[in-house]
mmCIF file of C-alpha atoms in Angstrom:
data_model
loop_
_atom_site.group_PDB
_atom_site.id
_atom_site.type_symbol
_atom_site.label_atom_id
_atom_site.label_comp_id
_atom_site.label_asym_id
_atom_site.label_seq_id
_atom_site.Cartn_x
_atom_site.Cartn_y
_atom_site.Cartn_z
ATOM 1 C CA UNK A 1 16.022 -0.900 -19.486
ATOM 2 C CA UNK A 2 12.405 0.638 -18.571
ATOM 3 C CA UNK A 3 11.456 -1.123 -15.064
ATOM 4 C CA UNK A 4 7.802 -1.072 -14.344
ATOM 5 C CA UNK A 5 5.964 2.063 -15.426
ATOM 6 C CA UNK A 6 2.573 3.582 -13.948
ATOM 7 C CA UNK A 7 0.954 6.789 -14.273
ATOM 8 C CA UNK A 8 0.027 9.134 -12.710
ATOM 9 C CA UNK A 9 2.027 9.046 -9.923
ATOM 10 C CA UNK A 10 -0.372 11.145 -7.862
ATOM 11 C CA UNK A 11 -4.170 11.082 -8.693
ATOM 12 C CA UNK A 12 -6.529 13.426 -7.088
ATOM 13 C CA UNK A 13 -10.379 12.740 -7.423
ATOM 14 C CA UNK A 14 -13.598 14.053 -5.769
ATOM 15 C CA UNK A 15 -16.256 11.262 -4.702
ATOM 16 C CA UNK A 16 -18.150 9.849 -7.724
ATOM 17 C CA UNK A 17 -15.331 10.636 -10.308
ATOM 18 C CA UNK A 18 -13.722 7.798 -12.467
ATOM 19 C CA UNK A 19 -10.057 6.894 -11.882
ATOM 20 C CA UNK A 20 -8.047 5.644 -14.386
ATOM 21 C CA UNK A 21 -4.454 4.200 -13.482
ATOM 22 C CA UNK A 22 -2.210 2.995 -15.942
ATOM 23 C CA UNK A 23 0.575 0.405 -15.437
ATOM 24 C CA UNK A 24 3.372 -0.305 -18.777
ATOM 25 C CA UNK A 25 5.136 -3.853 -17.808
ATOM 26 C CA UNK A 26 8.449 -4.235 -18.499
ATOM 27 C CA UNK A 27 9.478 -5.239 -21.822
ATOM 28 C CA UNK A 28 9.066 -8.650 -22.273
ATOM 29 C CA UNK A 29 6.699 -9.337 -19.251
ATOM 30 C CA UNK A 30 3.613 -10.450 -20.571
ATOM 31 C CA UNK A 31 1.525 -10.997 -16.934
ATOM 32 C CA UNK A 32 0.370 -7.927 -15.099
ATOM 33 C CA UNK A 33 -0.693 -8.008 -11.102
ATOM 34 C CA UNK A 34 -2.598 -4.945 -9.502
ATOM 35 C CA UNK A 35 -2.405 -4.453 -5.822
ATOM 36 C CA UNK A 36 -3.579 -2.135 -3.591
ATOM 37 C CA UNK A 37 -2.107 -0.913 -0.277
ATOM 38 C CA UNK A 38 -4.200 1.303 2.079
ATOM 39 C CA UNK A 39 -2.218 3.690 4.628
ATOM 40 C CA UNK A 40 -0.406 1.595 7.228
ATOM 41 C CA UNK A 41 -1.463 -1.694 6.052
ATOM 42 C CA UNK A 42 0.180 -4.022 3.790
ATOM 43 C CA UNK A 43 -0.466 -4.661 0.135
ATOM 44 C CA UNK A 44 -3.652 -6.975 -0.782
ATOM 45 C CA UNK A 45 -3.362 -8.509 -4.328
ATOM 46 C CA UNK A 46 -6.626 -7.305 -6.880
ATOM 47 C CA UNK A 47 -6.526 -8.587 -10.047
ATOM 48 C CA UNK A 48 -4.044 -10.896 -12.098
ATOM 49 C CA UNK A 49 -3.915 -10.456 -16.088
ATOM 50 C CA UNK A 50 -2.363 -11.655 -19.040
ATOM 51 C CA UNK A 51 -2.323 -9.925 -22.591
ATOM 52 C CA UNK A 52 -6.522 -9.539 -23.129
ATOM 53 C CA UNK A 53 -7.217 -12.604 -20.188
ATOM 54 C CA UNK A 54 -7.985 -11.844 -16.267
ATOM 55 C CA UNK A 55 -6.753 -14.857 -14.965
ATOM 56 C CA UNK A 56 -7.220 -14.062 -11.253
ATOM 57 C CA UNK A 57 -9.619 -11.287 -10.168
ATOM 58 C CA UNK A 58 -10.515 -13.169 -6.787
ATOM 59 C CA UNK A 59 -9.045 -9.486 -5.259
ATOM 60 C CA UNK A 60 -11.210 -7.239 -6.937
ATOM 61 C CA UNK A 61 -14.525 -5.330 -5.475
ATOM 62 C CA UNK A 62 -17.422 -6.439 -6.660
ATOM 63 C CA UNK A 63 -18.616 -3.416 -7.808
ATOM 64 C CA UNK A 64 -17.082 0.003 -9.477
ATOM 65 C CA UNK A 65 -13.702 -1.629 -10.059
ATOM 66 C CA UNK A 66 -12.368 -3.301 -13.355
ATOM 67 C CA UNK A 67 -9.414 -3.917 -15.095
ATOM 68 C CA UNK A 68 -7.879 -4.756 -18.647
ATOM 69 C CA UNK A 69 -4.855 -5.854 -20.348
ATOM 70 C CA UNK A 70 -5.524 -5.143 -23.881
ATOM 71 C CA UNK A 71 -3.322 -6.600 -26.732
ATOM 72 C CA UNK A 72 -1.687 -3.208 -27.284
ATOM 73 C CA UNK A 73 -0.914 -0.553 -24.999
ATOM 74 C CA UNK A 74 -1.027 -0.680 -20.972
ATOM 75 C CA UNK A 75 -2.939 -2.438 -18.162
ATOM 76 C CA UNK A 76 -5.760 -0.032 -16.897
ATOM 77 C CA UNK A 77 -7.265 0.019 -13.874
ATOM 78 C CA UNK A 78 -10.043 1.534 -13.596
ATOM 79 C CA UNK A 79 -12.159 2.912 -10.225
ATOM 80 C CA UNK A 80 -16.064 4.288 -11.185
ATOM 81 C CA UNK A 81 -17.666 6.796 -8.917
ATOM 82 C CA UNK A 82 -14.302 6.798 -6.657
ATOM 83 C CA UNK A 83 -15.040 6.927 -2.580
ATOM 84 C CA UNK A 84 -13.097 8.169 0.325
ATOM 85 C CA UNK A 85 -12.233 4.699 1.264
ATOM 86 C CA UNK A 86 -10.789 4.223 -2.345
ATOM 87 C CA UNK A 87 -7.807 6.288 -1.147
ATOM 88 C CA UNK A 88 -4.767 4.435 -1.474
ATOM 89 C CA UNK A 89 -1.064 3.233 -3.372
ATOM 90 C CA UNK A 90 -2.096 1.204 -6.195
ATOM 91 C CA UNK A 91 0.889 -0.558 -7.374
ATOM 92 C CA UNK A 92 1.627 -2.915 -10.175
ATOM 93 C CA UNK A 93 3.621 -5.192 -10.674
ATOM 94 C CA UNK A 94 4.866 -7.209 -14.119
ATOM 95 C CA UNK A 95 6.212 -11.096 -14.153
ATOM 96 C CA UNK A 96 7.620 -12.736 -17.367
ATOM 97 C CA UNK A 97 5.585 -16.066 -17.441
ATOM 98 C CA UNK A 98 3.949 -18.195 -15.269
ATOM 99 C CA UNK A 99 5.670 -20.710 -12.479
ATOM 100 C CA UNK A 100 5.944 -23.956 -11.571
ATOM 101 C CA UNK A 101 8.057 -22.889 -8.395
ATOM 102 C CA UNK A 102 11.044 -24.505 -9.579
ATOM 103 C CA UNK A 103 14.089 -23.569 -7.084
ATOM 104 C CA UNK A 104 15.840 -21.697 -10.048
ATOM 105 C CA UNK A 105 13.008 -20.000 -12.017
ATOM 106 C CA UNK A 106 10.617 -18.278 -9.588
ATOM 107 C CA UNK A 107 9.561 -15.573 -12.345
ATOM 108 C CA UNK A 108 9.400 -12.875 -9.204
ATOM 109 C CA UNK A 109 7.341 -9.779 -9.459
ATOM 110 C CA UNK A 110 8.912 -6.495 -10.299
ATOM 111 C CA UNK A 111 6.938 -3.693 -9.164
ATOM 112 C CA UNK A 112 6.070 -0.385 -9.980
ATOM 113 C CA UNK A 113 6.263 2.919 -8.211
ATOM 114 C CA UNK A 114 2.811 3.091 -7.599
ATOM 115 C CA UNK A 115 -0.445 5.304 -7.955
ATOM 116 C CA UNK A 116 -1.000 7.231 -5.248
ATOM 117 C CA UNK A 117 -4.922 7.768 -5.453
ATOM 118 C CA UNK A 118 -6.294 10.785 -2.920
ATOM 119 C CA UNK A 119 -10.218 11.237 -3.324
ATOM 120 C CA UNK A 120 -11.452 14.380 -1.699
ATOM 121 C CA UNK B 1 -7.613 -19.061 2.460
ATOM 122 C CA UNK B 2 -4.271 -17.258 3.204
ATOM 123 C CA UNK B 3 -3.271 -16.148 6.444
ATOM 124 C CA UNK B 4 0.340 -14.418 6.760
ATOM 125 C CA UNK B 5 1.715 -13.142 10.241
ATOM 126 C CA UNK B 6 4.921 -11.284 10.758
ATOM 127 C CA UNK B 7 5.379 -8.881 13.537
ATOM 128 C CA UNK B 8 4.622 -5.320 13.427
ATOM 129 C CA UNK B 9 8.005 -3.345 14.498
ATOM 130 C CA UNK B 10 11.186 -4.171 15.256
ATOM 131 C CA UNK B 11 14.330 -1.856 16.600
ATOM 132 C CA UNK B 12 17.415 -2.761 16.167
ATOM 133 C CA UNK B 13 21.579 -0.904 16.405
ATOM 134 C CA UNK B 14 23.393 -0.257 13.598
ATOM 135 C CA UNK B 15 25.703 -3.094 12.880
ATOM 136 C CA UNK B 16 23.660 -6.009 15.139
ATOM 137 C CA UNK B 17 21.468 -9.176 13.592
ATOM 138 C CA UNK B 18 17.943 -8.489 13.242
ATOM 139 C CA UNK B 19 15.529 -11.652 12.330
ATOM 140 C CA UNK B 20 12.200 -11.143 10.902
ATOM 141 C CA UNK B 21 9.475 -14.441 11.465
ATOM 142 C CA UNK B 22 6.823 -14.841 9.363
ATOM 143 C CA UNK B 23 4.050 -17.553 9.367
ATOM 144 C CA UNK B 24 1.671 -18.891 7.381
ATOM 145 C CA UNK B 25 -1.276 -20.657 6.270
ATOM 146 C CA UNK B 26 -2.327 -21.138 3.131
ATOM 147 C CA UNK B 27 -3.752 -22.972 0.458
ATOM 148 C CA UNK B 28 -1.435 -23.141 -2.340
ATOM 149 C CA UNK B 29 1.939 -22.590 -2.195
ATOM 150 C CA UNK B 30 4.669 -22.018 -5.269
ATOM 151 C CA UNK B 31 7.388 -19.842 -2.505
ATOM 152 C CA UNK B 32 7.638 -17.066 -0.453
ATOM 153 C CA UNK B 33 9.188 -13.959 -1.262
ATOM 154 C CA UNK B 34 10.829 -11.008 0.657
ATOM 155 C CA UNK B 35 10.138 -7.622 -0.277
ATOM 156 C CA UNK B 36 11.750 -4.731 1.683
ATOM 157 C CA UNK B 37 9.786 -1.183 0.999
ATOM 158 C CA UNK B 38 10.651 2.037 2.098
ATOM 159 C CA UNK B 39 8.168 4.769 2.647
ATOM 160 C CA UNK B 40 6.274 6.001 -0.472
ATOM 161 C CA UNK B 41 8.154 3.716 -2.603
ATOM 162 C CA UNK B 42 7.960 0.152 -4.181
ATOM 163 C CA UNK B 43 8.312 -2.798 -2.924
ATOM 164 C CA UNK B 44 11.678 -4.358 -3.946
ATOM 165 C CA UNK B 45 12.576 -7.952 -3.778
ATOM 166 C CA UNK B 46 15.240 -9.347 -1.448
ATOM 167 C CA UNK B 47 15.158 -13.269 -1.673
ATOM 168 C CA UNK B 48 12.798 -16.282 -2.423
ATOM 169 C CA UNK B 49 12.707 -19.459 -0.754
ATOM 170 C CA UNK B 50 10.693 -22.233 -2.440
ATOM 171 C CA UNK B 51 12.697 -25.664 -0.852
ATOM 172 C CA UNK B 52 13.152 -25.895 2.775
ATOM 173 C CA UNK B 53 15.901 -24.567 3.828
ATOM 174 C CA UNK B 54 18.503 -21.195 3.815
ATOM 175 C CA UNK B 55 19.428 -19.303 1.056
ATOM 176 C CA UNK B 56 21.914 -16.359 1.406
ATOM 177 C CA UNK B 57 22.615 -13.117 -0.161
ATOM 178 C CA UNK B 58 25.267 -11.357 1.033
ATOM 179 C CA UNK B 59 23.920 -9.248 4.438
ATOM 180 C CA UNK B 60 20.246 -10.913 3.748
ATOM 181 C CA UNK B 61 19.184 -14.717 4.337
ATOM 182 C CA UNK B 62 16.148 -16.575 4.255
ATOM 183 C CA UNK B 63 15.101 -19.412 5.873
ATOM 184 C CA UNK B 64 11.567 -21.816 4.910
ATOM 185 C CA UNK B 65 10.193 -24.551 6.378
ATOM 186 C CA UNK B 66 7.362 -25.769 4.539
ATOM 187 C CA UNK B 67 5.963 -28.212 7.736
ATOM 188 C CA UNK B 68 6.113 -25.520 9.711
ATOM 189 C CA UNK B 69 4.817 -22.873 7.592
ATOM 190 C CA UNK B 70 7.532 -20.640 8.642
ATOM 191 C CA UNK B 71 10.013 -18.004 7.435
ATOM 192 C CA UNK B 72 12.118 -15.683 8.711
ATOM 193 C CA UNK B 73 14.431 -13.087 6.985
ATOM 194 C CA UNK B 74 17.439 -12.109 8.507
ATOM 195 C CA UNK B 75 19.342 -8.938 8.018
ATOM 196 C CA UNK B 76 23.135 -8.736 9.246
ATOM 197 C CA UNK B 77 25.444 -6.362 9.732
ATOM 198 C CA UNK B 78 22.013 -3.791 9.941
ATOM 199 C CA UNK B 79 22.839 -0.050 8.550
ATOM 200 C CA UNK B 80 21.144 3.083 8.371
ATOM 201 C CA UNK B 81 19.252 2.367 5.276
ATOM 202 C CA UNK B 82 18.141 -0.778 6.100
ATOM 203 C CA UNK B 83 15.279 1.313 8.026
ATOM 204 C CA UNK B 84 12.109 0.074 6.217
ATOM 205 C CA UNK B 85 9.523 -2.797 5.912
ATOM 206 C CA UNK B 86 10.451 -5.876 5.464
ATOM 207 C CA UNK B 87 7.352 -7.458 3.297
ATOM 208 C CA UNK B 88 6.286 -11.720 3.320
ATOM 209 C CA UNK B 89 4.535 -12.680 0.997
ATOM 210 C CA UNK B 90 3.430 -16.027 -0.096
ATOM 211 C CA UNK B 91 3.370 -16.908 -3.987
ATOM 212 C CA UNK B 92 -0.324 -18.990 -4.983
ATOM 213 C CA UNK B 93 -4.103 -19.100 -5.569
ATOM 214 C CA UNK B 94 -5.743 -20.684 -7.848
ATOM 215 C CA UNK B 95 -3.051 -19.731 -10.922
ATOM 216 C CA UNK B 96 -0.705 -20.011 -8.460
ATOM 217 C CA UNK B 97 1.003 -16.940 -9.011
ATOM 218 C CA UNK B 98 -0.928 -14.070 -6.875
ATOM 219 C CA UNK B 99 1.187 -13.262 -3.929
ATOM 220 C CA UNK B 100 -0.492 -12.255 -0.400
ATOM 221 C CA UNK B 101 1.237 -10.098 1.858
ATOM 222 C CA UNK B 102 1.811 -10.151 5.522
ATOM 223 C CA UNK B 103 0.785 -7.028 7.170
ATOM 224 C CA UNK B 104 4.269 -5.847 6.992
ATOM 225 C CA UNK B 105 7.543 -5.578 9.765
ATOM 226 C CA UNK B 106 8.797 -1.757 10.133
ATOM 227 C CA UNK B 107 12.246 -2.187 11.065
ATOM 228 C CA UNK B 108 14.011 0.624 12.906
ATOM 229 C CA UNK B 109 17.646 1.033 12.782
ATOM 230 C CA UNK B 110 19.026 3.171 15.722
ATOM 231 C CA UNK B 111 22.778 4.274 15.541
#
């Protein structure tokens, strides 16, 4: 009964390199969310995906960042030409389906352990 | 836009009660969540409110007033292991699913 899996757990990159972060949702979950947490700050929403579709990318920086959730395989958050300001913890969450916000069906988002990206 | 406010830090004594307040202003509302996050770990779900009123779950309770844009998390019989950050998050957004988090409240439980 695996939870949300993320790998790698720690990633070190030099400025200008590419970072690829992977997220495998919980079994049966078709919705994936990526959040970024800078040191000593709260989580900031980045992107919400369903299989093969980006639903909401309002939190994604306009450049260098992209995300996908293919039909097969994990969701990937890709950061090109990393800079020191990209150093953060990146959390992935998954939920089974969309919600209308009913009292008994809230479809909480389950978080993975995070990938801690350090840019040297 | 979304704006979520909660205190930065609170200190309490083991066995006591602590109340963490959260106020929000959002363009869409699909429920309010409380998460607990220990340092260096993932957030874990504590509670969910979408209707006004109090939800009780063991030592933790959460209250919501939608008209006031206000929620609180109540932690009773504090234990040392409750030392953590507590995150208030509002669900909403264009697709209705994204969570907007407050900055988190760091609770320190002292013996």
